[in-house]
C-alpha cells in the first residue's frame, strides 16, 4: 500500500487536495491511503520517524517567508526515509531545474492549477506510478547496459529513463536523459532503442522516444514531463500520446 503525505501551508489547497485524492483512491480502487496531512513540515518529520513504510509525498515548494522551502523539507524527509517518493507541487516552473540540481531526486512535479480535472488526474497518475515503483522496490530493478566507448559501458535503471533523443552532431548517436539529470550518449538507432526498451516507451517524434510514465500533459505540439522538461510531439502522434495520458 502507498502511504500518502500531503504538506502545504495553504489550508484551502490542502483541503482541495484531500478531497481529490480520496476521490481518486475510491473511484479507481487504488491501493493507497492518506497517512499524514499537514500545513507544518515538523509534523511530517515526526510522522515519518514514528511510522515506517512506503511513502509518496505531495510537497509544496514554497512554504512562505521565514519557513523552510520545499527543497529543504524534501532533504530532511529523504534523510528520515531514503525511499520516499516526492512530488513537488508548484506553479513556479522555473524552480524545476533548481530542484534537480540540489540532489533531492524528485519523483515528479505537479502544477498548481484551477483545472480541477487535470489536478485530480495528476494525483491519480502519481499514486499509480508510486504503487508500481514501491511494490517492486525490494525486487531488482530492470537495468540496461549502454556502451559508451571501447570496452566501456554504463548501467542505467530502465524506469529512470525520461526520454531518448537522436543526436544530429553524432552519426548514429542517441542520448539517454534520466530522472537524475544524467545524459548518456551512445551509438544506436532510434528503431533499435524502441525495440529494446519495450512497451513503456513511445516514439513521440522522429527524434524523441519518451517514457510513458513520465508524460504529464500535452500542450499543442509539446509534451510536459513530470520533471518539468518539455519535449516535442509530432502532429501525427498527438492522438497516440493522448491515449497514454
PDB file of C-alpha atoms in Angstrom:
ATOM      1  CA  UNK A   1       0.000   0.000   0.000  1.00  0.00           C
ATOM      2  CA  UNK A   2       1.135   3.545  -0.773  1.00  0.00           C
ATOM      3  CA  UNK A   3       1.049   5.859   2.239  1.00  0.00           C
ATOM      4  CA  UNK A   4       0.395   9.392   1.036  1.00  0.00           C
ATOM      5  CA  UNK A   5       1.722  12.545   2.694  1.00  0.00           C
ATOM      6  CA  UNK A   6       0.264  15.956   1.837  1.00  0.00           C
ATOM      7  CA  UNK A   7       2.134  19.045   3.045  1.00  0.00           C
ATOM      8  CA  UNK A   8       1.129  22.581   2.070  1.00  0.00           C
ATOM      9  CA  UNK A   9       0.850  25.710   4.221  1.00  0.00           C
ATOM     10  CA  UNK A  10      -2.224  26.819   2.255  1.00  0.00           C
ATOM     11  CA  UNK A  11      -5.211  25.265   4.086  1.00  0.00           C
ATOM     12  CA  UNK A  12      -7.548  25.765   1.129  1.00  0.00           C
ATOM     13  CA  UNK A  13      -5.172  23.972  -1.265  1.00  0.00           C
ATOM     14  CA  UNK A  14      -4.649  21.235   1.310  1.00  0.00           C
ATOM     15  CA  UNK A  15      -8.378  20.598   1.746  1.00  0.00           C
ATOM     16  CA  UNK A  16      -8.898  20.560  -2.004  1.00  0.00           C
ATOM     17  CA  UNK A  17      -6.075  18.049  -2.406  1.00  0.00           C
ATOM     18  CA  UNK A  18      -7.537  15.789   0.297  1.00  0.00           C
ATOM     19  CA  UNK A  19     -10.901  15.698  -1.477  1.00  0.00           C
ATOM     20  CA  UNK A  20      -9.389  14.962  -4.894  1.00  0.00           C
ATOM     21  CA  UNK A  21      -7.006  12.287  -3.636  1.00  0.00           C
ATOM     22  CA  UNK A  22      -9.742  10.499  -1.683  1.00  0.00           C
ATOM     23  CA  UNK A  23     -11.945  10.692  -4.762  1.00  0.00           C
ATOM     24  CA  UNK A  24      -9.251   9.146  -6.968  1.00  0.00           C
ATOM     25  CA  UNK A  25      -8.473   6.377  -4.463  1.00  0.00           C
ATOM     26  CA  UNK A  26     -12.164   5.469  -4.226  1.00  0.00           C
ATOM     27  CA  UNK A  27     -13.095   5.756  -7.911  1.00  0.00           C
ATOM     28  CA  UNK A  28     -10.033   3.897  -9.196  1.00  0.00           C
ATOM     29  CA  UNK A  29      -9.726   1.414  -6.302  1.00  0.00           C
ATOM     30  CA  UNK A  30      -6.129   2.459  -5.685  1.00  0.00           C
ATOM     31  CA  UNK A  31      -4.094   0.632  -3.057  1.00  0.00           C
ATOM     32  CA  UNK A  32      -3.296   3.827  -1.179  1.00  0.00           C
ATOM     33  CA  UNK A  33      -4.318   5.893   1.843  1.00  0.00           C
ATOM     34  CA  UNK A  34      -3.790   9.390   3.209  1.00  0.00           C
ATOM     35  CA  UNK A  35      -1.351   8.779   6.068  1.00  0.00           C
ATOM     36  CA  UNK A  36      -0.350  12.335   7.008  1.00  0.00           C
ATOM     37  CA  UNK A  37      -1.854  15.706   6.072  1.00  0.00           C
ATOM     38  CA  UNK A  38      -0.263  18.848   7.459  1.00  0.00           C
ATOM     39  CA  UNK A  39       0.495  22.532   6.956  1.00  0.00           C
ATOM     40  CA  UNK A  40       3.609  22.079   9.105  1.00  0.00           C
ATOM     41  CA  UNK A  41       6.721  20.226   7.949  1.00  0.00           C
ATOM     42  CA  UNK A  42       7.682  19.308  11.532  1.00  0.00           C
ATOM     43  CA  UNK A  43       4.537  17.196  11.817  1.00  0.00           C
ATOM     44  CA  UNK A  44       5.583  15.344   8.680  1.00  0.00           C
ATOM     45  CA  UNK A  45       9.079  14.691  10.052  1.00  0.00           C
ATOM     46  CA  UNK A  46       7.589  13.343  13.282  1.00  0.00           C
ATOM     47  CA  UNK A  47       5.215  11.064  11.403  1.00  0.00           C
ATOM     48  CA  UNK A  48       7.981   9.613   9.236  1.00  0.00           C
ATOM     49  CA  UNK A  49      10.199   8.979  12.267  1.00  0.00           C
ATOM     50  CA  UNK A  50       7.412   7.117  14.062  1.00  0.00           C
ATOM     51  CA  UNK A  51       5.886   5.254  11.117  1.00  0.00           C
ATOM     52  CA  UNK A  52       7.887   3.141   8.700  1.00  0.00           C
ATOM     53  CA  UNK A  53       6.509   2.229   5.283  1.00  0.00           C
ATOM     54  CA  UNK A  54       6.330   3.064   1.594  1.00  0.00           C
ATOM     55  CA  UNK A  55       5.547   6.757   1.136  1.00  0.00           C
ATOM     56  CA  UNK A  56       4.520   9.123  -1.641  1.00  0.00           C
ATOM     57  CA  UNK A  57       4.637  12.810  -0.674  1.00  0.00           C
ATOM     58  CA  UNK A  58       2.945  15.703  -2.434  1.00  0.00           C
ATOM     59  CA  UNK A  59       5.015  18.640  -1.227  1.00  0.00           C
ATOM     60  CA  UNK A  60       4.551  22.381  -1.730  1.00  0.00           C
ATOM     61  CA  UNK A  61       7.733  24.035  -2.996  1.00  0.00           C
ATOM     62  CA  UNK A  62       7.135  27.411  -1.340  1.00  0.00           C
ATOM     63  CA  UNK A  63       6.173  27.485   2.346  1.00  0.00           C
ATOM     64  CA  UNK A  64       6.327  31.239   2.628  1.00  0.00           C
ATOM     65  CA  UNK A  65       8.732  33.730   4.151  1.00  0.00           C
ATOM     66  CA  UNK A  66      10.664  32.592   7.208  1.00  0.00           C
ATOM     67  CA  UNK A  67       9.922  28.912   6.684  1.00  0.00           C
ATOM     68  CA  UNK A  68      11.855  26.016   5.205  1.00  0.00           C
ATOM     69  CA  UNK A  69      11.253  25.819   1.469  1.00  0.00           C
ATOM     70  CA  UNK A  70      10.148  22.615  -0.209  1.00  0.00           C
ATOM     71  CA  UNK A  71      13.706  21.644  -1.140  1.00  0.00           C
ATOM     72  CA  UNK A  72      14.872  21.846   2.489  1.00  0.00           C
ATOM     73  CA  UNK A  73      11.840  19.876   3.649  1.00  0.00           C
ATOM     74  CA  UNK A  74      12.440  17.251   0.977  1.00  0.00           C
ATOM     75  CA  UNK A  75      16.072  16.826   2.026  1.00  0.00           C
ATOM     76  CA  UNK A  76      15.033  16.205   5.617  1.00  0.00           C
ATOM     77  CA  UNK A  77      12.314  13.767   4.555  1.00  0.00           C
ATOM     78  CA  UNK A  78      14.860  11.849   2.481  1.00  0.00           C
ATOM     79  CA  UNK A  79      17.195  11.617   5.489  1.00  0.00           C
ATOM     80  CA  UNK A  80      14.426  10.051   7.563  1.00  0.00           C
ATOM     81  CA  UNK A  81      13.067   7.776   4.822  1.00  0.00           C
ATOM     82  CA  UNK A  82      15.505   7.475   1.852  1.00  0.00           C
ATOM     83  CA  UNK A  83      12.961   5.573  -0.259  1.00  0.00           C
ATOM     84  CA  UNK A  84      10.208   8.182  -0.044  1.00  0.00           C
ATOM     85  CA  UNK A  85       8.930   9.404  -3.424  1.00  0.00           C
ATOM     86  CA  UNK A  86       8.432  13.177  -3.516  1.00  0.00           C
ATOM     87  CA  UNK A  87       6.269  15.067  -5.994  1.00  0.00           C
ATOM     88  CA  UNK A  88       6.736  18.840  -5.836  1.00  0.00           C
ATOM     89  CA  UNK A  89       3.512  20.817  -6.239  1.00  0.00           C
ATOM     90  CA  UNK A  90       4.143  24.287  -7.639  1.00  0.00           C
ATOM     91  CA  UNK A  91       3.212  26.909 -10.194  1.00  0.00           C
ATOM     92  CA  UNK A  92       6.838  28.092 -10.376  1.00  0.00           C
ATOM     93  CA  UNK A  93       8.104  26.027 -13.317  1.00  0.00           C
ATOM     94  CA  UNK A  94      11.459  27.795 -13.284  1.00  0.00           C
ATOM     95  CA  UNK A  95      12.241  26.120  -9.950  1.00  0.00           C
ATOM     96  CA  UNK A  96      12.287  22.647 -11.501  1.00  0.00           C
ATOM     97  CA  UNK A  97      15.941  22.958 -12.529  1.00  0.00           C
ATOM     98  CA  UNK A  98      16.823  24.250  -9.056  1.00  0.00           C
ATOM     99  CA  UNK A  99      15.259  21.134  -7.556  1.00  0.00           C
ATOM    100  CA  UNK A 100      17.072  18.855  -9.983  1.00  0.00           C
ATOM    101  CA  UNK A 101      20.417  20.484  -9.207  1.00  0.00           C
ATOM    102  CA  UNK A 102      20.049  20.158  -5.420  1.00  0.00           C
ATOM    103  CA  UNK A 103      20.333  16.374  -5.406  1.00  0.00           C
ATOM    104  CA  UNK A 104      16.890  15.593  -3.971  1.00  0.00           C
ATOM    105  CA  UNK A 105      15.891  13.435  -6.983  1.00  0.00           C
ATOM    106  CA  UNK A 106      12.179  14.313  -7.316  1.00  0.00           C
ATOM    107  CA  UNK A 107       9.619  11.705  -8.302  1.00  0.00           C
ATOM    108  CA  UNK A 108       7.969  14.420 -10.370  1.00  0.00           C
ATOM    109  CA  UNK A 109       6.258  17.809 -10.491  1.00  0.00           C
ATOM    110  CA  UNK A 110       2.568  18.682 -10.344  1.00  0.00           C
ATOM    111  CA  UNK A 111       1.243  22.061 -11.395  1.00  0.00           C
ATOM    112  CA  UNK A 112      -0.972  24.018  -9.020  1.00  0.00           C
ATOM    113  CA  UNK A 113      -3.895  24.782 -11.257  1.00  0.00           C
ATOM    114  CA  UNK A 114      -7.559  25.786 -11.139  1.00  0.00           C
ATOM    115  CA  UNK A 115      -8.258  22.992 -13.642  1.00  0.00           C
ATOM    116  CA  UNK A 116      -9.521  20.503 -11.053  1.00  0.00           C
ATOM    117  CA  UNK A 117      -9.842  17.696 -13.583  1.00  0.00           C
ATOM    118  CA  UNK A 118      -6.178  17.981 -14.561  1.00  0.00           C
ATOM    119  CA  UNK A 119      -5.078  18.338 -10.944  1.00  0.00           C
ATOM    120  CA  UNK A 120      -7.090  15.293  -9.904  1.00  0.00           C
ATOM    121  CA  UNK A 121      -5.749  13.149 -12.750  1.00  0.00           C
ATOM    122  CA  UNK A 122      -2.242  14.239 -11.779  1.00  0.00           C
ATOM    123  CA  UNK A 123      -2.732  12.885  -8.270  1.00  0.00           C
ATOM    124  CA  UNK A 124      -4.069   9.612  -9.679  1.00  0.00           C
ATOM    125  CA  UNK A 125      -1.195   9.253 -12.101  1.00  0.00           C
ATOM    126  CA  UNK A 126       1.491   9.702  -9.446  1.00  0.00           C
ATOM    127  CA  UNK A 127      -0.246   7.370  -6.988  1.00  0.00           C
ATOM    128  CA  UNK A 128      -0.374   4.668  -9.657  1.00  0.00           C
ATOM    129  CA  UNK A 129       3.277   5.270 -10.555  1.00  0.00           C
ATOM    130  CA  UNK A 130       4.329   5.113  -6.900  1.00  0.00           C
ATOM    131  CA  UNK A 131       2.349   1.921  -6.359  1.00  0.00           C
ATOM    132  CA  UNK A 132       4.181   0.308  -9.263  1.00  0.00           C
ATOM    133  CA  UNK A 133       7.627   1.530  -8.195  1.00  0.00           C
ATOM    134  CA  UNK A 134       7.281   0.919  -4.463  1.00  0.00           C
ATOM    135  CA  UNK A 135       5.730  -2.526  -4.939  1.00  0.00           C
ATOM    136  CA  UNK A 136       8.847  -3.659  -6.761  1.00  0.00           C
ATOM    137  CA  UNK A 137      11.294  -1.783  -4.541  1.00  0.00           C
ATOM    138  CA  UNK A 138      12.503  -4.986  -2.918  1.00  0.00           C
ATOM    139  CA  UNK A 139      12.985  -6.641  -6.289  1.00  0.00           C
ATOM    140  CA  UNK A 140      15.880  -5.998  -8.612  1.00  0.00           C
ATOM    141  CA  UNK A 141      15.186  -3.055 -10.893  1.00  0.00           C
ATOM    142  CA  UNK A 142      15.432  -3.821 -14.597  1.00  0.00           C
ATOM    143  CA  UNK A 143      18.612  -2.301 -15.959  1.00  0.00           C
ATOM    144  CA  UNK A 144      20.088  -1.772 -19.395  1.00  0.00           C
ATOM    145  CA  UNK A 145      23.780  -1.643 -20.271  1.00  0.00           C
ATOM    146  CA  UNK A 146      24.888   1.131 -22.606  1.00  0.00           C
ATOM    147  CA  UNK A 147      28.186   1.030 -24.500  1.00  0.00           C
ATOM    148  CA  UNK A 148      29.788   4.474 -24.422  1.00  0.00           C
ATOM    149  CA  UNK A 149      33.244   3.545 -25.748  1.00  0.00           C
ATOM    150  CA  UNK A 150      35.618   0.705 -26.474  1.00  0.00           C
ATOM    151  CA  UNK A 151      35.304  -1.724 -23.563  1.00  0.00           C
ATOM    152  CA  UNK A 152      33.430   0.960 -21.607  1.00  0.00           C
ATOM    153  CA  UNK A 153      29.801   0.654 -20.506  1.00  0.00           C
ATOM    154  CA  UNK A 154      27.383   2.275 -18.067  1.00  0.00           C
ATOM    155  CA  UNK A 155      24.333   0.693 -16.461  1.00  0.00           C
ATOM    156  CA  UNK A 156      21.060   2.634 -16.285  1.00  0.00           C
ATOM    157  CA  UNK A 157      17.842   1.776 -14.434  1.00  0.00           C
ATOM    158  CA  UNK A 158      15.205   1.431 -17.123  1.00  0.00           C
ATOM    159  CA  UNK A 159      12.493   3.110 -15.053  1.00  0.00           C
ATOM    160  CA  UNK A 160      14.737   6.158 -14.521  1.00  0.00           C
ATOM    161  CA  UNK A 161      14.917   6.968 -18.245  1.00  0.00           C
ATOM    162  CA  UNK A 162      12.855  10.075 -19.088  1.00  0.00           C
ATOM    163  CA  UNK A 163      13.392  10.145 -22.837  1.00  0.00           C
ATOM    164  CA  UNK A 164      15.873   9.368 -25.595  1.00  0.00           C
ATOM    165  CA  UNK A 165      16.862  11.933 -28.203  1.00  0.00           C
ATOM    166  CA  UNK A 166      18.625  11.381 -31.520  1.00  0.00           C
ATOM    167  CA  UNK A 167      21.833  13.394 -31.905  1.00  0.00           C
ATOM    168  CA  UNK A 168      22.402  15.485 -35.029  1.00  0.00           C
ATOM    169  CA  UNK A 169      26.044  16.138 -34.174  1.00  0.00           C
ATOM    170  CA  UNK A 170      26.893  12.444 -33.683  1.00  0.00           C
ATOM    171  CA  UNK A 171      26.480   9.985 -36.544  1.00  0.00           C
ATOM    172  CA  UNK A 172      24.007   7.280 -35.458  1.00  0.00           C
ATOM    173  CA  UNK A 173      24.072   8.755 -31.952  1.00  0.00           C
ATOM    174  CA  UNK A 174      21.310   8.881 -29.336  1.00  0.00           C
ATOM    175  CA  UNK A 175      21.289  10.454 -25.882  1.00  0.00           C
ATOM    176  CA  UNK A 176      19.502   8.994 -22.859  1.00  0.00           C
ATOM    177  CA  UNK A 177      18.037  11.590 -20.462  1.00  0.00           C
ATOM    178  CA  UNK A 178      17.409  10.278 -16.928  1.00  0.00           C
ATOM    179  CA  UNK A 179      15.432  11.465 -13.899  1.00  0.00           C
ATOM    180  CA  UNK A 180      18.583  12.451 -12.004  1.00  0.00           C
ATOM    181  CA  UNK A 181      19.661  14.764 -14.839  1.00  0.00           C
ATOM    182  CA  UNK A 182      22.302  12.445 -16.303  1.00  0.00           C
ATOM    183  CA  UNK A 183      22.976  12.360 -20.055  1.00  0.00           C
ATOM    184  CA  UNK A 184      24.394   9.244 -21.705  1.00  0.00           C
ATOM    185  CA  UNK A 185      25.226   9.347 -25.430  1.00  0.00           C
ATOM    186  CA  UNK A 186      25.776   6.108 -27.364  1.00  0.00           C
ATOM    187  CA  UNK A 187      25.834   4.930 -30.957  1.00  0.00           C
ATOM    188  CA  UNK A 188      22.485   3.331 -31.762  1.00  0.00           C
ATOM    189  CA  UNK A 189      19.394   3.738 -33.914  1.00  0.00           C
ATOM    190  CA  UNK A 190      16.062   5.012 -32.648  1.00  0.00           C
ATOM    191  CA  UNK A 191      14.387   1.895 -34.032  1.00  0.00           C
ATOM    192  CA  UNK A 192      16.676  -0.413 -32.042  1.00  0.00           C
ATOM    193  CA  UNK A 193      16.287   1.705 -28.881  1.00  0.00           C
ATOM    194  CA  UNK A 194      12.490   1.493 -29.059  1.00  0.00           C
ATOM    195  CA  UNK A 195      12.630  -2.251 -29.640  1.00  0.00           C
ATOM    196  CA  UNK A 196      14.996  -2.702 -26.674  1.00  0.00           C
ATOM    197  CA  UNK A 197      13.068  -0.568 -24.188  1.00  0.00           C
ATOM    198  CA  UNK A 198       9.656  -2.117 -24.827  1.00  0.00           C
ATOM    199  CA  UNK A 199       6.025  -1.068 -24.277  1.00  0.00           C
ATOM    200  CA  UNK A 200       6.652   1.525 -21.549  1.00  0.00           C
ATOM    201  CA  UNK A 201       8.184   3.805 -24.193  1.00  0.00           C
ATOM    202  CA  UNK A 202       6.668   5.539 -27.221  1.00  0.00           C
ATOM    203  CA  UNK A 203       8.201   7.360 -30.172  1.00  0.00           C
ATOM    204  CA  UNK A 204       6.505  10.757 -29.986  1.00  0.00           C
ATOM    205  CA  UNK A 205       8.634  12.442 -32.640  1.00  0.00           C
ATOM    206  CA  UNK A 206      11.103  11.246 -35.247  1.00  0.00           C
ATOM    207  CA  UNK A 207      13.899  12.366 -32.914  1.00  0.00           C
ATOM    208  CA  UNK A 208      12.330  11.569 -29.498  1.00  0.00           C
ATOM    209  CA  UNK A 209      11.331   8.395 -27.637  1.00  0.00           C
ATOM    210  CA  UNK A 210       9.571   9.089 -24.318  1.00  0.00           C
ATOM    211  CA  UNK A 211       8.816   7.097 -21.189  1.00  0.00           C
ATOM    212  CA  UNK A 212       5.002   6.977 -20.972  1.00  0.00           C
ATOM    213  CA  UNK A 213       5.126   7.004 -17.165  1.00  0.00           C
ATOM    214  CA  UNK A 214       6.661  10.478 -17.040  1.00  0.00           C
ATOM    215  CA  UNK A 215       4.402  12.225 -19.568  1.00  0.00           C
ATOM    216  CA  UNK A 216       2.118  14.646 -17.708  1.00  0.00           C
ATOM    217  CA  UNK A 217       0.226  16.629 -20.340  1.00  0.00           C
ATOM    218  CA  UNK A 218       0.160  17.644 -23.990  1.00  0.00           C
ATOM    219  CA  UNK A 219       0.034  21.325 -24.945  1.00  0.00           C
ATOM    220  CA  UNK A 220      -0.050  21.926 -28.674  1.00  0.00           C
ATOM    221  CA  UNK A 221       2.971  20.105 -30.026  1.00  0.00           C
ATOM    222  CA  UNK A 222       4.855  19.939 -26.712  1.00  0.00           C
ATOM    223  CA  UNK A 223       4.711  17.173 -24.095  1.00  0.00           C
ATOM    224  CA  UNK A 224       5.258  18.199 -20.476  1.00  0.00           C
ATOM    225  CA  UNK A 225       7.244  15.683 -18.438  1.00  0.00           C
ATOM    226  CA  UNK A 226       6.993  15.119 -14.694  1.00  0.00           C
ATOM    227  CA  UNK A 227      10.416  16.707 -14.055  1.00  0.00           C
ATOM    228  CA  UNK A 228       9.374  19.999 -15.667  1.00  0.00           C
ATOM    229  CA  UNK A 229      11.015  19.459 -19.053  1.00  0.00           C
ATOM    230  CA  UNK A 230       9.186  19.702 -22.372  1.00  0.00           C
ATOM    231  CA  UNK A 231       9.763  17.593 -25.481  1.00  0.00           C
ATOM    232  CA  UNK A 232       8.277  17.910 -28.992  1.00  0.00           C
ATOM    233  CA  UNK A 233       5.432  15.755 -30.249  1.00  0.00           C
ATOM    234  CA  UNK A 234       4.732  15.275 -33.951  1.00  0.00           C
ATOM    235  CA  UNK A 235       1.253  16.142 -35.191  1.00  0.00           C
ATOM    236  CA  UNK A 236       0.564  12.567 -36.294  1.00  0.00           C
ATOM    237  CA  UNK A 237       1.442  11.214 -32.816  1.00  0.00           C
ATOM    238  CA  UNK A 238      -0.816  13.551 -30.845  1.00  0.00           C
ATOM    239  CA  UNK A 239      -3.639  11.024 -30.802  1.00  0.00           C
ATOM    240  CA  UNK A 240      -1.424   8.206 -29.507  1.00  0.00           C
ATOM    241  CA  UNK A 241       0.101  10.448 -26.852  1.00  0.00           C
ATOM    242  CA  UNK A 242      -3.369  11.499 -25.607  1.00  0.00           C
ATOM    243  CA  UNK A 243      -4.232   7.817 -25.126  1.00  0.00           C
ATOM    244  CA  UNK A 244      -1.218   7.474 -22.806  1.00  0.00           C
ATOM    245  CA  UNK A 245      -2.182  10.451 -20.634  1.00  0.00           C
TER     246      UNK A 245
END
